[in-house]
Amino acid sequence: MPTQTIHRGGLVAILTFSFVFTAMAGPKLLTTDPLTGLPLHPATDSRLHLGNEPTQLPESQVCKSKMEVDFYPVYDSKLNATVAWYDAHLPGFKKTHAYAANRSQDTYYKTDGTILVSVTGSAGKDGENTDTYSVLYARLQPGLPEKTIVSLNRQSVVCP
């Protein structure tokens, strides 16, 4: 009987340590997007603090460019506040705004067209300060011309 108690005690200790170390590691909280290296809005982590690793969308083709995308849901952030945050954190990026499919769409892009960050609002009226629905980070090779980026934002793609 004492041997069983020792084995159970050892098993309990091992399980306790594994739970403690797992809890200490916790979910991964990113501050930058791994695809682009750009700053990541803090509201991409939920109230439960479960981490904010991106959903990597399947590689796709836009016109003649290969596009890779990281997608993040956004929690508890009004659209105007999210857009203001990106205005402050993406200096040197150009910005285009559109309203399509009942959603506000603000896309920031490098002048060479190789990097996009797109903020989408929840469904609502044009100009309404809805909740932020999502943000995506995209890398394109080769870069897209400005005319194509603006058309993407309007959901009516125009290839050169």
Short mmCIF file of N, CA and C in Angstrom, two decimals:
data_model
loop_
_atom_site.label_atom_id
_atom_site.label_comp_id
_atom_site.label_asym_id
_atom_site.label_seq_id
_atom_site.Cartn_x
_atom_site.Cartn_y
_atom_site.Cartn_z
N MET A 1 0.81 -1.20 0.00
CA MET A 1 0.00 0.00 0.00
C MET A 1 0.85 1.27 0.00
N PRO A 2 1.93 1.37 0.76
CA PRO A 2 2.74 2.57 0.73
C PRO A 2 3.33 2.82 -0.65
N THR A 3 3.65 1.78 -1.42
CA THR A 3 4.20 1.97 -2.76
C THR A 3 3.17 2.64 -3.66
N GLN A 4 1.89 2.22 -3.57
CA GLN A 4 0.84 2.84 -4.38
C GLN A 4 0.68 4.32 -4.01
N THR A 5 0.79 4.65 -2.73
CA THR A 5 0.66 6.03 -2.28
C THR A 5 1.80 6.87 -2.84
N ILE A 6 3.00 6.30 -2.84
CA ILE A 6 4.16 7.02 -3.38
C ILE A 6 3.96 7.26 -4.88
N HIS A 7 3.52 6.24 -5.62
CA HIS A 7 3.31 6.39 -7.05
C HIS A 7 2.22 7.40 -7.35
N ARG A 8 1.12 7.35 -6.59
CA ARG A 8 0.05 8.32 -6.80
C ARG A 8 0.54 9.73 -6.46
N GLY A 9 1.31 9.84 -5.39
CA GLY A 9 1.83 11.15 -5.01
C GLY A 9 2.75 11.70 -6.09
N GLY A 10 3.58 10.84 -6.66
CA GLY A 10 4.46 11.26 -7.75
C GLY A 10 3.67 11.68 -8.98
N LEU A 11 2.62 10.92 -9.29
CA LEU A 11 1.78 11.24 -10.43
C LEU A 11 1.07 12.58 -10.21
N VAL A 12 0.56 12.80 -9.02
CA VAL A 12 -0.11 14.07 -8.70
C VAL A 12 0.88 15.22 -8.83
N ALA A 13 2.10 15.04 -8.34
CA ALA A 13 3.11 16.10 -8.43
C ALA A 13 3.45 16.40 -9.89
N ILE A 14 3.60 15.37 -10.71
CA ILE A 14 3.91 15.58 -12.12
C ILE A 14 2.77 16.31 -12.82
N LEU A 15 1.54 15.89 -12.57
CA LEU A 15 0.39 16.56 -13.19
C LEU A 15 0.29 18.01 -12.74
N THR A 16 0.52 18.26 -11.46
CA THR A 16 0.46 19.62 -10.93
C THR A 16 1.50 20.50 -11.62
N PHE A 17 2.73 20.01 -11.71
CA PHE A 17 3.79 20.79 -12.36
C PHE A 17 3.47 21.04 -13.84
N SER A 18 2.93 20.04 -14.52
CA SER A 18 2.62 20.23 -15.93
C SER A 18 1.54 21.29 -16.12
N PHE A 19 0.53 21.32 -15.25
CA PHE A 19 -0.51 22.34 -15.33
C PHE A 19 0.06 23.72 -15.02
N VAL A 20 0.92 23.80 -14.02
CA VAL A 20 1.52 25.08 -13.65
C VAL A 20 2.37 25.62 -14.79
N PHE A 21 3.22 24.77 -15.38
CA PHE A 21 4.08 25.24 -16.46
C PHE A 21 3.28 25.58 -17.72
N THR A 22 2.21 24.83 -17.98
CA THR A 22 1.35 25.15 -19.12
C THR A 22 0.67 26.49 -18.89
N ALA A 23 0.17 26.72 -17.69
CA ALA A 23 -0.48 27.99 -17.38
C ALA A 23 0.50 29.15 -17.45
N MET A 24 1.75 28.92 -17.02
CA MET A 24 2.73 29.98 -17.05
C MET A 24 3.07 30.37 -18.49
N ALA A 25 3.13 29.39 -19.38
CA ALA A 25 3.44 29.68 -20.77
C ALA A 25 2.33 30.52 -21.39
N GLY A 26 1.09 30.16 -21.12
CA GLY A 26 -0.06 30.93 -21.59
C GLY A 26 -0.12 31.05 -23.09
N PRO A 27 -1.16 31.71 -23.55
CA PRO A 27 -1.31 31.90 -25.00
C PRO A 27 -0.31 32.92 -25.52
N LYS A 28 -0.02 32.82 -26.78
CA LYS A 28 0.93 33.73 -27.41
C LYS A 28 0.23 35.04 -27.75
N LEU A 29 0.78 36.15 -27.26
CA LEU A 29 0.22 37.46 -27.55
C LEU A 29 1.20 38.20 -28.45
N LEU A 30 0.83 38.34 -29.71
CA LEU A 30 1.69 39.01 -30.68
C LEU A 30 1.52 40.52 -30.62
N THR A 31 2.60 41.24 -30.82
CA THR A 31 2.54 42.70 -30.93
C THR A 31 2.84 43.15 -32.35
N THR A 32 3.36 42.23 -33.16
CA THR A 32 3.59 42.51 -34.57
C THR A 32 3.07 41.33 -35.39
N ASP A 33 2.67 41.61 -36.60
CA ASP A 33 2.20 40.56 -37.51
C ASP A 33 3.42 39.80 -38.04
N PRO A 34 3.43 38.46 -37.94
CA PRO A 34 4.60 37.69 -38.38
C PRO A 34 4.85 37.77 -39.90
N LEU A 35 3.83 37.97 -40.69
CA LEU A 35 4.00 38.02 -42.15
C LEU A 35 4.68 39.30 -42.61
N THR A 36 4.30 40.43 -42.00
CA THR A 36 4.78 41.74 -42.46
C THR A 36 5.73 42.43 -41.50
N GLY A 37 5.72 42.03 -40.23
CA GLY A 37 6.54 42.70 -39.22
C GLY A 37 5.94 44.02 -38.74
N LEU A 38 4.73 44.33 -39.18
CA LEU A 38 4.09 45.59 -38.80
C LEU A 38 3.38 45.47 -37.45
N PRO A 39 3.19 46.62 -36.75
CA PRO A 39 2.52 46.59 -35.45
C PRO A 39 1.10 46.04 -35.56
N LEU A 40 0.69 45.34 -34.52
CA LEU A 40 -0.60 44.67 -34.47
C LEU A 40 -1.46 45.31 -33.39
N HIS A 41 -2.66 45.72 -33.75
CA HIS A 41 -3.58 46.38 -32.81
C HIS A 41 -3.82 45.47 -31.60
N PRO A 42 -3.76 46.03 -30.38
CA PRO A 42 -3.96 45.22 -29.17
C PRO A 42 -5.34 44.55 -29.10
N ALA A 43 -6.37 45.12 -29.75
CA ALA A 43 -7.72 44.55 -29.68
C ALA A 43 -7.86 43.27 -30.51
N THR A 44 -6.76 42.77 -31.07
CA THR A 44 -6.82 41.47 -31.75
C THR A 44 -6.76 40.33 -30.74
N ASP A 45 -6.58 40.67 -29.47
CA ASP A 45 -6.65 39.68 -28.38
C ASP A 45 -7.98 39.86 -27.67
N SER A 46 -8.70 38.78 -27.46
CA SER A 46 -10.03 38.86 -26.85
C SER A 46 -9.97 39.19 -25.36
N ARG A 47 -11.12 39.46 -24.79
CA ARG A 47 -11.21 39.73 -23.34
C ARG A 47 -10.68 38.55 -22.52
N LEU A 48 -10.76 37.37 -23.08
CA LEU A 48 -10.32 36.18 -22.36
C LEU A 48 -8.81 35.99 -22.46
N HIS A 49 -8.14 36.82 -23.24
CA HIS A 49 -6.68 36.77 -23.42
C HIS A 49 -6.23 35.37 -23.84
N LEU A 50 -6.83 34.91 -24.92
CA LEU A 50 -6.51 33.59 -25.46
C LEU A 50 -5.41 33.63 -26.52
N GLY A 51 -4.83 34.81 -26.72
CA GLY A 51 -3.80 34.96 -27.73
C GLY A 51 -4.40 35.54 -29.01
N ASN A 52 -3.53 35.88 -29.92
CA ASN A 52 -4.00 36.52 -31.15
C ASN A 52 -3.22 36.05 -32.37
N GLU A 53 -2.87 34.79 -32.40
CA GLU A 53 -2.17 34.30 -33.58
C GLU A 53 -3.11 34.39 -34.77
N PRO A 54 -2.58 34.74 -35.94
CA PRO A 54 -3.45 34.98 -37.10
C PRO A 54 -3.98 33.69 -37.72
N THR A 55 -5.07 33.85 -38.42
CA THR A 55 -5.53 32.81 -39.33
C THR A 55 -4.85 33.11 -40.66
N GLN A 56 -4.07 32.17 -41.14
CA GLN A 56 -3.37 32.37 -42.41
C GLN A 56 -4.29 31.89 -43.52
N LEU A 57 -4.73 32.83 -44.35
CA LEU A 57 -5.60 32.48 -45.46
C LEU A 57 -4.79 31.79 -46.55
N PRO A 58 -5.44 30.97 -47.36
CA PRO A 58 -4.70 30.31 -48.45
C PRO A 58 -4.08 31.34 -49.39
N GLU A 59 -2.88 31.04 -49.85
CA GLU A 59 -2.21 31.91 -50.81
C GLU A 59 -3.12 32.07 -52.03
N SER A 60 -3.19 33.28 -52.55
CA SER A 60 -4.06 33.54 -53.69
C SER A 60 -3.36 34.42 -54.71
N GLN A 61 -4.03 34.66 -55.81
CA GLN A 61 -3.52 35.47 -56.90
C GLN A 61 -4.44 36.68 -57.06
N VAL A 62 -3.86 37.88 -57.09
CA VAL A 62 -4.60 39.10 -57.40
C VAL A 62 -3.92 39.70 -58.62
N CYS A 63 -4.65 39.76 -59.70
CA CYS A 63 -4.07 40.16 -60.98
C CYS A 63 -2.87 39.25 -61.24
N LYS A 64 -1.67 39.80 -61.32
CA LYS A 64 -0.49 38.95 -61.57
C LYS A 64 0.40 38.84 -60.34
N SER A 65 -0.17 39.15 -59.17
CA SER A 65 0.61 39.13 -57.93
C SER A 65 0.19 37.99 -57.02
N LYS A 66 1.18 37.39 -56.39
CA LYS A 66 0.93 36.37 -55.36
C LYS A 66 0.60 37.11 -54.07
N MET A 67 -0.48 36.70 -53.38
CA MET A 67 -0.88 37.37 -52.14
C MET A 67 -0.93 36.37 -50.99
N GLU A 68 -0.23 36.74 -49.90
CA GLU A 68 -0.28 35.99 -48.64
C GLU A 68 -0.99 36.88 -47.63
N VAL A 69 -1.89 36.28 -46.80
CA VAL A 69 -2.71 37.08 -45.89
C VAL A 69 -2.77 36.47 -44.51
N ASP A 70 -2.59 37.33 -43.49
CA ASP A 70 -2.87 36.99 -42.09
C ASP A 70 -4.14 37.73 -41.69
N PHE A 71 -5.11 37.02 -41.13
CA PHE A 71 -6.41 37.58 -40.76
C PHE A 71 -6.57 37.54 -39.24
N TYR A 72 -7.07 38.65 -38.69
CA TYR A 72 -7.31 38.75 -37.24
C TYR A 72 -8.71 39.30 -36.98
N PRO A 73 -9.50 38.64 -36.13
CA PRO A 73 -10.72 39.29 -35.66
C PRO A 73 -10.32 40.40 -34.68
N VAL A 74 -11.17 41.40 -34.52
CA VAL A 74 -10.89 42.50 -33.59
C VAL A 74 -12.02 42.52 -32.56
N TYR A 75 -11.66 42.70 -31.29
CA TYR A 75 -12.61 42.65 -30.18
C TYR A 75 -12.72 44.00 -29.49
N ASP A 76 -13.95 44.38 -29.17
CA ASP A 76 -14.22 45.54 -28.31
C ASP A 76 -13.48 46.81 -28.73
N SER A 77 -13.52 47.14 -30.00
CA SER A 77 -12.87 48.36 -30.48
C SER A 77 -13.77 49.00 -31.54
N LYS A 78 -14.11 50.24 -31.31
CA LYS A 78 -14.90 50.98 -32.30
C LYS A 78 -14.02 51.26 -33.52
N LEU A 79 -14.66 51.33 -34.66
CA LEU A 79 -13.95 51.50 -35.92
C LEU A 79 -13.10 52.76 -35.93
N ASN A 80 -13.66 53.89 -35.49
CA ASN A 80 -12.89 55.15 -35.51
C ASN A 80 -11.62 55.04 -34.66
N ALA A 81 -11.71 54.37 -33.52
CA ALA A 81 -10.55 54.21 -32.64
C ALA A 81 -9.50 53.30 -33.29
N THR A 82 -9.95 52.23 -33.94
CA THR A 82 -9.03 51.32 -34.60
C THR A 82 -8.31 52.01 -35.76
N VAL A 83 -9.06 52.75 -36.57
CA VAL A 83 -8.47 53.47 -37.70
C VAL A 83 -7.48 54.52 -37.19
N ALA A 84 -7.83 55.23 -36.11
CA ALA A 84 -6.92 56.23 -35.54
C ALA A 84 -5.63 55.56 -35.06
N TRP A 85 -5.74 54.37 -34.48
CA TRP A 85 -4.56 53.64 -34.01
C TRP A 85 -3.64 53.32 -35.21
N TYR A 86 -4.22 52.82 -36.30
CA TYR A 86 -3.41 52.51 -37.47
C TYR A 86 -2.86 53.77 -38.13
N ASP A 87 -3.63 54.87 -38.12
CA ASP A 87 -3.10 56.14 -38.63
C ASP A 87 -1.80 56.50 -37.91
N ALA A 88 -1.78 56.29 -36.60
CA ALA A 88 -0.62 56.64 -35.78
C ALA A 88 0.53 55.62 -35.90
N HIS A 89 0.20 54.36 -36.18
CA HIS A 89 1.21 53.31 -36.17
C HIS A 89 1.74 52.89 -37.54
N LEU A 90 1.19 53.46 -38.60
CA LEU A 90 1.69 53.13 -39.94
C LEU A 90 2.14 54.39 -40.68
N PRO A 91 3.12 55.10 -40.12
CA PRO A 91 3.59 56.30 -40.80
C PRO A 91 4.22 55.93 -42.14
N GLY A 92 4.01 56.79 -43.12
CA GLY A 92 4.58 56.53 -44.44
C GLY A 92 3.69 55.68 -45.33
N PHE A 93 2.63 55.12 -44.77
CA PHE A 93 1.70 54.33 -45.58
C PHE A 93 0.64 55.25 -46.16
N LYS A 94 0.19 54.96 -47.35
CA LYS A 94 -0.94 55.67 -47.94
C LYS A 94 -2.21 54.97 -47.45
N LYS A 95 -3.33 55.66 -47.59
CA LYS A 95 -4.59 55.11 -47.08
C LYS A 95 -5.71 55.37 -48.08
N THR A 96 -6.57 54.38 -48.25
CA THR A 96 -7.77 54.55 -49.06
C THR A 96 -8.96 54.07 -48.26
N HIS A 97 -10.08 54.77 -48.40
CA HIS A 97 -11.31 54.44 -47.67
C HIS A 97 -12.41 54.12 -48.68
N ALA A 98 -13.23 53.14 -48.34
CA ALA A 98 -14.39 52.81 -49.16
C ALA A 98 -15.49 52.26 -48.27
N TYR A 99 -16.68 52.21 -48.83
CA TYR A 99 -17.82 51.59 -48.17
C TYR A 99 -18.42 50.63 -49.19
N ALA A 100 -18.39 49.34 -48.87
CA ALA A 100 -18.90 48.32 -49.80
C ALA A 100 -19.50 47.18 -48.99
N ALA A 101 -20.56 46.57 -49.51
CA ALA A 101 -21.22 45.44 -48.87
C ALA A 101 -21.62 45.77 -47.43
N ASN A 102 -22.09 47.00 -47.21
CA ASN A 102 -22.55 47.48 -45.90
C ASN A 102 -21.45 47.54 -44.85
N ARG A 103 -20.21 47.66 -45.28
CA ARG A 103 -19.09 47.71 -44.35
C ARG A 103 -18.11 48.80 -44.75
N SER A 104 -17.54 49.44 -43.74
CA SER A 104 -16.48 50.40 -43.96
C SER A 104 -15.19 49.63 -44.19
N GLN A 105 -14.38 50.13 -45.10
CA GLN A 105 -13.12 49.45 -45.42
C GLN A 105 -12.03 50.51 -45.54
N ASP A 106 -11.01 50.43 -44.68
CA ASP A 106 -9.86 51.34 -44.74
C ASP A 106 -8.63 50.49 -44.99
N THR A 107 -7.94 50.79 -46.07
CA THR A 107 -6.75 50.01 -46.43
C THR A 107 -5.54 50.92 -46.47
N TYR A 108 -4.50 50.51 -45.75
CA TYR A 108 -3.21 51.19 -45.71
C TYR A 108 -2.28 50.40 -46.61
N TYR A 109 -1.42 51.10 -47.36
CA TYR A 109 -0.54 50.37 -48.26
C TYR A 109 0.77 51.12 -48.47
N LYS A 110 1.83 50.31 -48.67
CA LYS A 110 3.13 50.88 -49.02
C LYS A 110 3.05 51.39 -50.45
N THR A 111 3.79 52.42 -50.73
CA THR A 111 3.74 53.01 -52.07
C THR A 111 4.18 52.04 -53.17
N ASP A 112 4.99 51.04 -52.82
CA ASP A 112 5.39 50.05 -53.83
C ASP A 112 4.35 48.94 -54.01
N GLY A 113 3.25 48.98 -53.22
CA GLY A 113 2.15 48.03 -53.37
C GLY A 113 2.42 46.63 -52.87
N THR A 114 3.49 46.44 -52.07
CA THR A 114 3.84 45.10 -51.62
C THR A 114 3.22 44.72 -50.27
N ILE A 115 2.79 45.71 -49.49
CA ILE A 115 2.22 45.44 -48.17
C ILE A 115 0.91 46.19 -48.03
N LEU A 116 -0.14 45.48 -47.55
CA LEU A 116 -1.44 46.08 -47.27
C LEU A 116 -1.86 45.74 -45.85
N VAL A 117 -2.55 46.69 -45.20
CA VAL A 117 -3.21 46.43 -43.93
C VAL A 117 -4.62 46.96 -44.12
N SER A 118 -5.62 46.10 -43.95
CA SER A 118 -6.99 46.48 -44.23
C SER A 118 -7.87 46.30 -43.00
N VAL A 119 -8.54 47.38 -42.59
CA VAL A 119 -9.41 47.39 -41.42
C VAL A 119 -10.85 47.38 -41.92
N THR A 120 -11.63 46.40 -41.48
CA THR A 120 -13.03 46.27 -41.90
C THR A 120 -13.94 46.49 -40.70
N GLY A 121 -14.98 47.30 -40.91
CA GLY A 121 -15.97 47.54 -39.87
C GLY A 121 -17.07 46.50 -39.90
N SER A 122 -17.79 46.39 -38.79
CA SER A 122 -18.98 45.53 -38.76
C SER A 122 -20.04 46.15 -39.65
N ALA A 123 -21.03 45.37 -40.03
CA ALA A 123 -22.09 45.86 -40.89
C ALA A 123 -22.75 47.09 -40.27
N GLY A 124 -23.03 48.08 -41.12
CA GLY A 124 -23.67 49.31 -40.66
C GLY A 124 -23.81 50.28 -41.81
N LYS A 125 -24.27 51.46 -41.49
CA LYS A 125 -24.46 52.48 -42.50
C LYS A 125 -23.14 53.19 -42.80
N ASP A 126 -23.05 53.76 -44.00
CA ASP A 126 -21.87 54.50 -44.40
C ASP A 126 -21.64 55.64 -43.41
N GLY A 127 -20.44 55.73 -42.86
CA GLY A 127 -20.08 56.78 -41.91
C GLY A 127 -20.39 56.45 -40.46
N GLU A 128 -21.09 55.34 -40.20
CA GLU A 128 -21.42 54.94 -38.83
C GLU A 128 -20.18 54.39 -38.13
N ASN A 129 -20.01 54.74 -36.87
CA ASN A 129 -18.88 54.25 -36.08
C ASN A 129 -19.23 52.89 -35.48
N THR A 130 -19.21 51.86 -36.32
CA THR A 130 -19.56 50.51 -35.88
C THR A 130 -18.39 49.92 -35.09
N ASP A 131 -18.56 48.71 -34.62
CA ASP A 131 -17.45 47.97 -34.04
C ASP A 131 -16.51 47.59 -35.18
N THR A 132 -15.25 47.41 -34.87
CA THR A 132 -14.30 46.91 -35.87
C THR A 132 -14.53 45.41 -35.98
N TYR A 133 -14.62 44.92 -37.19
CA TYR A 133 -14.85 43.50 -37.42
C TYR A 133 -13.52 42.73 -37.49
N SER A 134 -12.61 43.25 -38.33
CA SER A 134 -11.36 42.51 -38.53
C SER A 134 -10.27 43.41 -39.09
N VAL A 135 -9.07 42.87 -39.08
CA VAL A 135 -7.93 43.51 -39.74
C VAL A 135 -7.15 42.39 -40.43
N LEU A 136 -6.68 42.70 -41.64
CA LEU A 136 -5.83 41.72 -42.32
C LEU A 136 -4.55 42.39 -42.77
N TYR A 137 -3.52 41.60 -42.80
CA TYR A 137 -2.20 42.03 -43.25
C TYR A 137 -1.88 41.18 -44.46
N ALA A 138 -1.46 41.83 -45.55
CA ALA A 138 -1.17 41.09 -46.78
C ALA A 138 0.18 41.48 -47.34
N ARG A 139 0.84 40.50 -47.92
CA ARG A 139 2.10 40.73 -48.63
C ARG A 139 1.88 40.28 -50.07
N LEU A 140 2.26 41.15 -51.01
CA LEU A 140 2.05 40.87 -52.43
C LEU A 140 3.38 40.91 -53.18
N GLN A 141 3.56 39.94 -54.09
CA GLN A 141 4.76 39.89 -54.93
C GLN A 141 4.35 39.57 -56.34
N PRO A 142 4.62 40.38 -57.31
CA PRO A 142 5.12 41.75 -57.17
C PRO A 142 4.02 42.66 -56.61
N GLY A 143 4.42 43.86 -56.23
CA GLY A 143 3.47 44.81 -55.67
C GLY A 143 2.39 45.20 -56.67
N LEU A 144 1.26 45.65 -56.14
CA LEU A 144 0.15 46.08 -56.98
C LEU A 144 0.20 47.59 -57.20
N PRO A 145 -0.25 48.06 -58.37
CA PRO A 145 -0.34 49.50 -58.57
C PRO A 145 -1.45 50.11 -57.71
N GLU A 146 -1.33 51.39 -57.41
CA GLU A 146 -2.30 52.08 -56.56
C GLU A 146 -3.73 51.92 -57.07
N LYS A 147 -3.94 52.01 -58.36
CA LYS A 147 -5.28 51.89 -58.94
C LYS A 147 -5.91 50.54 -58.57
N THR A 148 -5.12 49.48 -58.58
CA THR A 148 -5.62 48.15 -58.24
C THR A 148 -5.93 48.05 -56.75
N ILE A 149 -5.07 48.63 -55.91
CA ILE A 149 -5.31 48.61 -54.46
C ILE A 149 -6.60 49.33 -54.12
N VAL A 150 -6.81 50.49 -54.71
CA VAL A 150 -8.05 51.26 -54.47
C VAL A 150 -9.25 50.45 -54.95
N SER A 151 -9.14 49.77 -56.09
CA SER A 151 -10.26 48.97 -56.59
C SER A 151 -10.54 47.76 -55.70
N LEU A 152 -9.48 47.16 -55.14
CA LEU A 152 -9.65 46.05 -54.19
C LEU A 152 -10.45 46.52 -52.98
N ASN A 153 -10.09 47.69 -52.49
CA ASN A 153 -10.76 48.25 -51.31
C ASN A 153 -12.25 48.47 -51.58
N ARG A 154 -12.59 48.77 -52.81
CA ARG A 154 -14.00 48.99 -53.20
C ARG A 154 -14.69 47.70 -53.61
N GLN A 155 -13.97 46.60 -53.57
CA GLN A 155 -14.46 45.27 -53.95
C GLN A 155 -14.87 45.20 -55.42
N SER A 156 -14.10 45.87 -56.27
CA SER A 156 -14.32 45.82 -57.71
C SER A 156 -12.94 45.86 -58.39
N VAL A 157 -12.25 44.74 -58.38
CA VAL A 157 -10.85 44.67 -58.79
C VAL A 157 -10.64 45.09 -60.24
N VAL A 158 -9.67 45.99 -60.41
CA VAL A 158 -9.26 46.46 -61.74
C VAL A 158 -7.78 46.12 -61.90
N CYS A 159 -7.50 45.19 -62.79
CA CYS A 159 -6.10 44.82 -63.06
C CYS A 159 -5.52 45.71 -64.15
N PRO A 160 -4.21 45.97 -64.07
CA PRO A 160 -3.58 46.80 -65.10
C PRO A 160 -3.55 46.13 -66.46
#
